[in-house]
PDB file of C-alpha atoms in Angstrom:
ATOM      1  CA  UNK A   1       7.446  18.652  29.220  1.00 52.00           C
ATOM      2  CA  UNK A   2       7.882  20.353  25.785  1.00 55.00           C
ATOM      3  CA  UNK A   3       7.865  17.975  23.036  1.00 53.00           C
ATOM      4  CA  UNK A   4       9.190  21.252  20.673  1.00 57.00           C
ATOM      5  CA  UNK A   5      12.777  21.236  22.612  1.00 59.00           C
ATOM      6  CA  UNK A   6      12.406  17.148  23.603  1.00 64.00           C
ATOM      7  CA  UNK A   7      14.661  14.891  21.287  1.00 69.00           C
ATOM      8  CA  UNK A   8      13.272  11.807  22.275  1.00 71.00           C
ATOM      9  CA  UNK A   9       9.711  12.696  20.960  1.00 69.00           C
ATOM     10  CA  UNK A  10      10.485  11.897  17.522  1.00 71.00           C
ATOM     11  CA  UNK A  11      11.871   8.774  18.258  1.00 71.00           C
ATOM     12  CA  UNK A  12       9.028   7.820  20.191  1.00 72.00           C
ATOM     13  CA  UNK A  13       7.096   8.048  17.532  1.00 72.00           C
ATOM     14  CA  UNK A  14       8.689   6.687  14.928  1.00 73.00           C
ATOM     15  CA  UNK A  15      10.344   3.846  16.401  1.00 79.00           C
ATOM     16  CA  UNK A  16       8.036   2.153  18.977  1.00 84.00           C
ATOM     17  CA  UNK A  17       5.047   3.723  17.921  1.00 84.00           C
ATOM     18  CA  UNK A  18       5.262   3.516  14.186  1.00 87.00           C
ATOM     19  CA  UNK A  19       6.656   0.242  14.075  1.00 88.00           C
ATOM     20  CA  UNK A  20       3.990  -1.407  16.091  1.00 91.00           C
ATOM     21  CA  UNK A  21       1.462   0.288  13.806  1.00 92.00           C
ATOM     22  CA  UNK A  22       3.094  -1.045  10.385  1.00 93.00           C
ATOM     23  CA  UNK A  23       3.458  -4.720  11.948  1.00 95.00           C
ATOM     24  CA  UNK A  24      -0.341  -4.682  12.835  1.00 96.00           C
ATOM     25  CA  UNK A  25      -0.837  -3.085   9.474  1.00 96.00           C
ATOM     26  CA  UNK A  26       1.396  -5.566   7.728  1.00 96.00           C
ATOM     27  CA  UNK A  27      -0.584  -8.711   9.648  1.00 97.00           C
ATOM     28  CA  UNK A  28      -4.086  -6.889   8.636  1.00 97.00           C
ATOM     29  CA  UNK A  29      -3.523  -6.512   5.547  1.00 96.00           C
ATOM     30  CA  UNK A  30      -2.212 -10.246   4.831  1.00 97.00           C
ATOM     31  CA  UNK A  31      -5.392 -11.081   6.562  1.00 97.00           C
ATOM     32  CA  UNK A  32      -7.308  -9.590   4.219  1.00 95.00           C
ATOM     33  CA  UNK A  33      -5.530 -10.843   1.200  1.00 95.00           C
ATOM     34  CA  UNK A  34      -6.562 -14.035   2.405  1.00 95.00           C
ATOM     35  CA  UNK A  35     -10.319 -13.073   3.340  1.00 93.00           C
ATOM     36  CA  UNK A  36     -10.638 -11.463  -0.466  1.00 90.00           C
ATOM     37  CA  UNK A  37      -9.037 -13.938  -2.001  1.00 89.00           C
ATOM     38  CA  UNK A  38     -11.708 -16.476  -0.977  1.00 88.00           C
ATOM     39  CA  UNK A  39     -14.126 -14.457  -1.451  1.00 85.00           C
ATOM     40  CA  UNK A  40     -13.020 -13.884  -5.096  1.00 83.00           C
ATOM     41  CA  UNK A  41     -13.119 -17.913  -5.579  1.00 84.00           C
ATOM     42  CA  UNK A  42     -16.240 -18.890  -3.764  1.00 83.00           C
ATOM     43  CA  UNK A  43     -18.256 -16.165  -6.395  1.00 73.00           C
ATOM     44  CA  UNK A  44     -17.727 -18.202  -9.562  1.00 65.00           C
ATOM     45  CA  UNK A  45     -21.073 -17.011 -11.246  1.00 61.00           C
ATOM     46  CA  UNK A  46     -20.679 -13.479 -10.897  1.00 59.00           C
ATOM     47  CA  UNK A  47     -18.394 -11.084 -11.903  1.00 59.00           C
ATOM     48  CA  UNK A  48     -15.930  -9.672  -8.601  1.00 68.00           C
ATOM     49  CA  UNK A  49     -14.032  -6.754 -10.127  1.00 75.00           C
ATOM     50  CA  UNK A  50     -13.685  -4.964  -6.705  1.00 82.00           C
ATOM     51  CA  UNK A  51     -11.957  -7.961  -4.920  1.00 86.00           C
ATOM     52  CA  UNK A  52      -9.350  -7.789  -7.157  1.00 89.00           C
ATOM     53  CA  UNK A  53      -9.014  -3.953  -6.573  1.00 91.00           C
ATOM     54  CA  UNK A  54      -8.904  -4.521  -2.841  1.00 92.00           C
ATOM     55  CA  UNK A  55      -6.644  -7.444  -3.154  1.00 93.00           C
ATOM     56  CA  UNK A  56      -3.966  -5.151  -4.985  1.00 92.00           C
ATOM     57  CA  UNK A  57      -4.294  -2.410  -2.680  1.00 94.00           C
ATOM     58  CA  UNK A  58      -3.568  -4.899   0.493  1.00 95.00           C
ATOM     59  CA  UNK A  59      -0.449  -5.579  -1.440  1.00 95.00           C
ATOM     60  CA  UNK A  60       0.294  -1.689  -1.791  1.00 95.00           C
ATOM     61  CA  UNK A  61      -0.009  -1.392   1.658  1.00 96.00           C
ATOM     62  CA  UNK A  62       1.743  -4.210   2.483  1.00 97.00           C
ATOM     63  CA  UNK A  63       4.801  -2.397   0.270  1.00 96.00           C
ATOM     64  CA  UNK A  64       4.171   0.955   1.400  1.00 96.00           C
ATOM     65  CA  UNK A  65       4.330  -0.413   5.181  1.00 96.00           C
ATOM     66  CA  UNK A  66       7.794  -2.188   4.882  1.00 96.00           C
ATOM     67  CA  UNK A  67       9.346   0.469   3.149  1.00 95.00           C
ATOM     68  CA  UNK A  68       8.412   2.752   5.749  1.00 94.00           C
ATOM     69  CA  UNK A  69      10.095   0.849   8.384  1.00 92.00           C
ATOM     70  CA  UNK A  70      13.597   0.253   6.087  1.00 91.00           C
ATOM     71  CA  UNK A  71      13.224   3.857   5.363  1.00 91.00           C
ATOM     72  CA  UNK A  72      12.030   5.848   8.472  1.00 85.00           C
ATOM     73  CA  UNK A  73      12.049   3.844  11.530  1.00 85.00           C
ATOM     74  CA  UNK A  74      15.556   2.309  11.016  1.00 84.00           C
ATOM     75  CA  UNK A  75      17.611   5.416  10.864  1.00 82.00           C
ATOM     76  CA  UNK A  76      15.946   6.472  13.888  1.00 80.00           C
ATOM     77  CA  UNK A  77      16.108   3.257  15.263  1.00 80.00           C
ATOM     78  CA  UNK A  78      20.097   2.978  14.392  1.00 80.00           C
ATOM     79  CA  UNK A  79      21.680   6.170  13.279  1.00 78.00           C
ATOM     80  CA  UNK A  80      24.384   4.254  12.527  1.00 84.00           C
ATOM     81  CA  UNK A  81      22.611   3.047   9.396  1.00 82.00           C
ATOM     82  CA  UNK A  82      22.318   6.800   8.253  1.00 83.00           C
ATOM     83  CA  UNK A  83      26.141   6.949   7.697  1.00 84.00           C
ATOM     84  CA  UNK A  84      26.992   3.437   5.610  1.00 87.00           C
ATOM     85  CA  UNK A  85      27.614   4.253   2.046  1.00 91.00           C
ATOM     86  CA  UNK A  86      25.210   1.173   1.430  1.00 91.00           C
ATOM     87  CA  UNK A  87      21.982   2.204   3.122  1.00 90.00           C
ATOM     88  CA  UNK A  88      22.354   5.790   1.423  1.00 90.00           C
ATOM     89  CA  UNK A  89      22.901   4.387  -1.952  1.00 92.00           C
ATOM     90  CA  UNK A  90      19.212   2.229  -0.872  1.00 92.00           C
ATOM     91  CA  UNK A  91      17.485   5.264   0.451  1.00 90.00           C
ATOM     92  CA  UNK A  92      18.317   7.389  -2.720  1.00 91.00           C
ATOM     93  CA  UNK A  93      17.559   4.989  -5.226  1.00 94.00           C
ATOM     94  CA  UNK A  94      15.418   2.237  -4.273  1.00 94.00           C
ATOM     95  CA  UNK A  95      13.694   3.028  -1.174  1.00 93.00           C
ATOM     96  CA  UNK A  96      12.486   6.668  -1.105  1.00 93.00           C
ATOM     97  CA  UNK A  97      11.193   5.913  -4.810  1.00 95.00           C
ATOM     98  CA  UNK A  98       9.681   2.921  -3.814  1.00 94.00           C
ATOM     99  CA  UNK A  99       7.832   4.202  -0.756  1.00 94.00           C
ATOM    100  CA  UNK A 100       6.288   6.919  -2.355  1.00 94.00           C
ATOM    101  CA  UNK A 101       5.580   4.195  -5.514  1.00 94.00           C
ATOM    102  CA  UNK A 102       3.568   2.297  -3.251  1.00 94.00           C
ATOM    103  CA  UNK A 103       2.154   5.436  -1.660  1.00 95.00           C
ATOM    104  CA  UNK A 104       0.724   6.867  -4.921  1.00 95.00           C
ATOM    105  CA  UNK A 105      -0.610   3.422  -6.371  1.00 94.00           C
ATOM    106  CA  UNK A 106      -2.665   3.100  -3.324  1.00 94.00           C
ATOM    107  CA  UNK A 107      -4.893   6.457  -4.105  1.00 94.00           C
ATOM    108  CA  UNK A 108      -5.103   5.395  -7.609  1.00 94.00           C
ATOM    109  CA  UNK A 109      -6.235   1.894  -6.792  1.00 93.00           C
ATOM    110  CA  UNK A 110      -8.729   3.584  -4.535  1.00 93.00           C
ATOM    111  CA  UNK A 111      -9.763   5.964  -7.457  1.00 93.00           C
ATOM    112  CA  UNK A 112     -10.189   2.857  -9.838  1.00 89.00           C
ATOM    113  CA  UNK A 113     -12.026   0.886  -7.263  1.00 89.00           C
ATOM    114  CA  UNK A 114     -14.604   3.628  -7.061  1.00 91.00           C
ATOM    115  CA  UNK A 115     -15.015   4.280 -10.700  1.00 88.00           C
ATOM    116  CA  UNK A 116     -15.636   0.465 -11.197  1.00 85.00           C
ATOM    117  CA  UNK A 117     -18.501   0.583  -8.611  1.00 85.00           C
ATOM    118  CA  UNK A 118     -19.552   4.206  -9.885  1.00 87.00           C
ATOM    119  CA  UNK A 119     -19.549   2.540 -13.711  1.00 83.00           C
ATOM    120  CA  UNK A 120     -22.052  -0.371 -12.144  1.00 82.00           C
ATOM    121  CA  UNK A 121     -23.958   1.678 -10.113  1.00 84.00           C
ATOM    122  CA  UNK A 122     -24.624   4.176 -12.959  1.00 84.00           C
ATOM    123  CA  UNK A 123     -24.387   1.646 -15.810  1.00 82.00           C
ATOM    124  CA  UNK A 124     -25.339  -1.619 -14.872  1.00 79.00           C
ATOM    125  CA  UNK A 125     -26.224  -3.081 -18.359  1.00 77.00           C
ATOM    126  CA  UNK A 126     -22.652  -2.120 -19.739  1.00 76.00           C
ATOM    127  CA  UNK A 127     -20.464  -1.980 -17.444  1.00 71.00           C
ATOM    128  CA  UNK A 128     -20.877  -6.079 -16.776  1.00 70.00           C
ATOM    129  CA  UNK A 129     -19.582  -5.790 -20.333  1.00 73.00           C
ATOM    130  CA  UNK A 130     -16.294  -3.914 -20.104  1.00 73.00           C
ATOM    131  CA  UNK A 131     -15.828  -4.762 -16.273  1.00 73.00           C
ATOM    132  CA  UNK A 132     -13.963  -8.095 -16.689  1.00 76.00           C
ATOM    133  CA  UNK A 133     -11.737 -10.037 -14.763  1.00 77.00           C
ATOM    134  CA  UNK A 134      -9.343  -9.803 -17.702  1.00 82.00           C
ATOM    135  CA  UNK A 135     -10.019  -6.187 -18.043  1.00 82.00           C
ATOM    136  CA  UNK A 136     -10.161  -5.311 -14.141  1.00 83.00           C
ATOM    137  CA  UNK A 137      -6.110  -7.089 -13.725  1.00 84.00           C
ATOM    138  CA  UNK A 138      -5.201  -5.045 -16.982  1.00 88.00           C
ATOM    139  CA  UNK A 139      -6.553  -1.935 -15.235  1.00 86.00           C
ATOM    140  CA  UNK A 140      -4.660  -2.648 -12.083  1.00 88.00           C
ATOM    141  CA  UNK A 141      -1.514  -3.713 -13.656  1.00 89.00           C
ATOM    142  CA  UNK A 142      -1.380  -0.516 -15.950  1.00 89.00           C
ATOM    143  CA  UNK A 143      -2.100   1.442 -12.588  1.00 88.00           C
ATOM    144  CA  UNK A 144       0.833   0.186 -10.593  1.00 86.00           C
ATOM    145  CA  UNK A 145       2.859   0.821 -13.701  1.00 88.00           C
ATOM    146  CA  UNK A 146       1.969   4.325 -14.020  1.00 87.00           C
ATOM    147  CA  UNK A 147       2.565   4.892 -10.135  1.00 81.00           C
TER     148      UNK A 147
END
């Protein structure tokens, strides 16, 4: 079989394949929410400036995920959709933009969560200064905005 020539090997992946990896994705990631989310209030005494990183990247992937399926997997799935004024007008403005939102505020997240556990490692005196819970949502809001 040559996949090069085959049409149905793109669909393959992307619609069975990809789908059933974003809905396990989707479901993991919800999970986690929920594991770092306790975690964040059972440690009252200390400060948990990663959680907070983690819990905002499980929401970027949790974005990035479902606009991957609206935007790839359903024109596959339906070419149909590819030729409706409406879903073109989506694609072009809302969800091309937003997948690749999502997409880039994921590596920055990941980028701030390991400068806030270089800045500890390296400084732990001041960073439990500047590393605050007020300080660590302020970081991550003004990172999704940039995205």
């Amino acid at each position: 079989m040559d996949f090069q020539q085959d049409e149905t090997f793109p669909w393959v992946c992307l619609v069975p394949v990809s789908s059933c990896i974003c809905f396990l994705g989707i479901w993991m990631n919800v999970l986690s929410i929920f594991v770092w989310k306790r975690v964040m209030r059972s440690n009252k005494r200390g400060n948990n400036s990663t959680a907070p990183y983690l819990v905002g990247l499980a929401y970027c992937n949790i974005g990035y995920l479902v606009f991957f399926l609206l935007v790839e997997t359903l024109p596959m799935f339906s070419e149909d959709v590819i030729n409706t004024y409406l879903y073109n007008v989506f694609y072009s403005w809302f969800g091309f933009p937003a997948l690749n939102t999502f997409f880039i505020a994921s590596i920055w997240l990941v980028l701030a969560a390991v400068l806030n556990r270089w800045a500890f490692l390296a400084y732990p005196g001041r960073s439990q200064d500047f590393y605050t819970n007020k300080m660590t949502k302020l970081t991550i809001a003004m990172t999704l905005l940039i995205s």
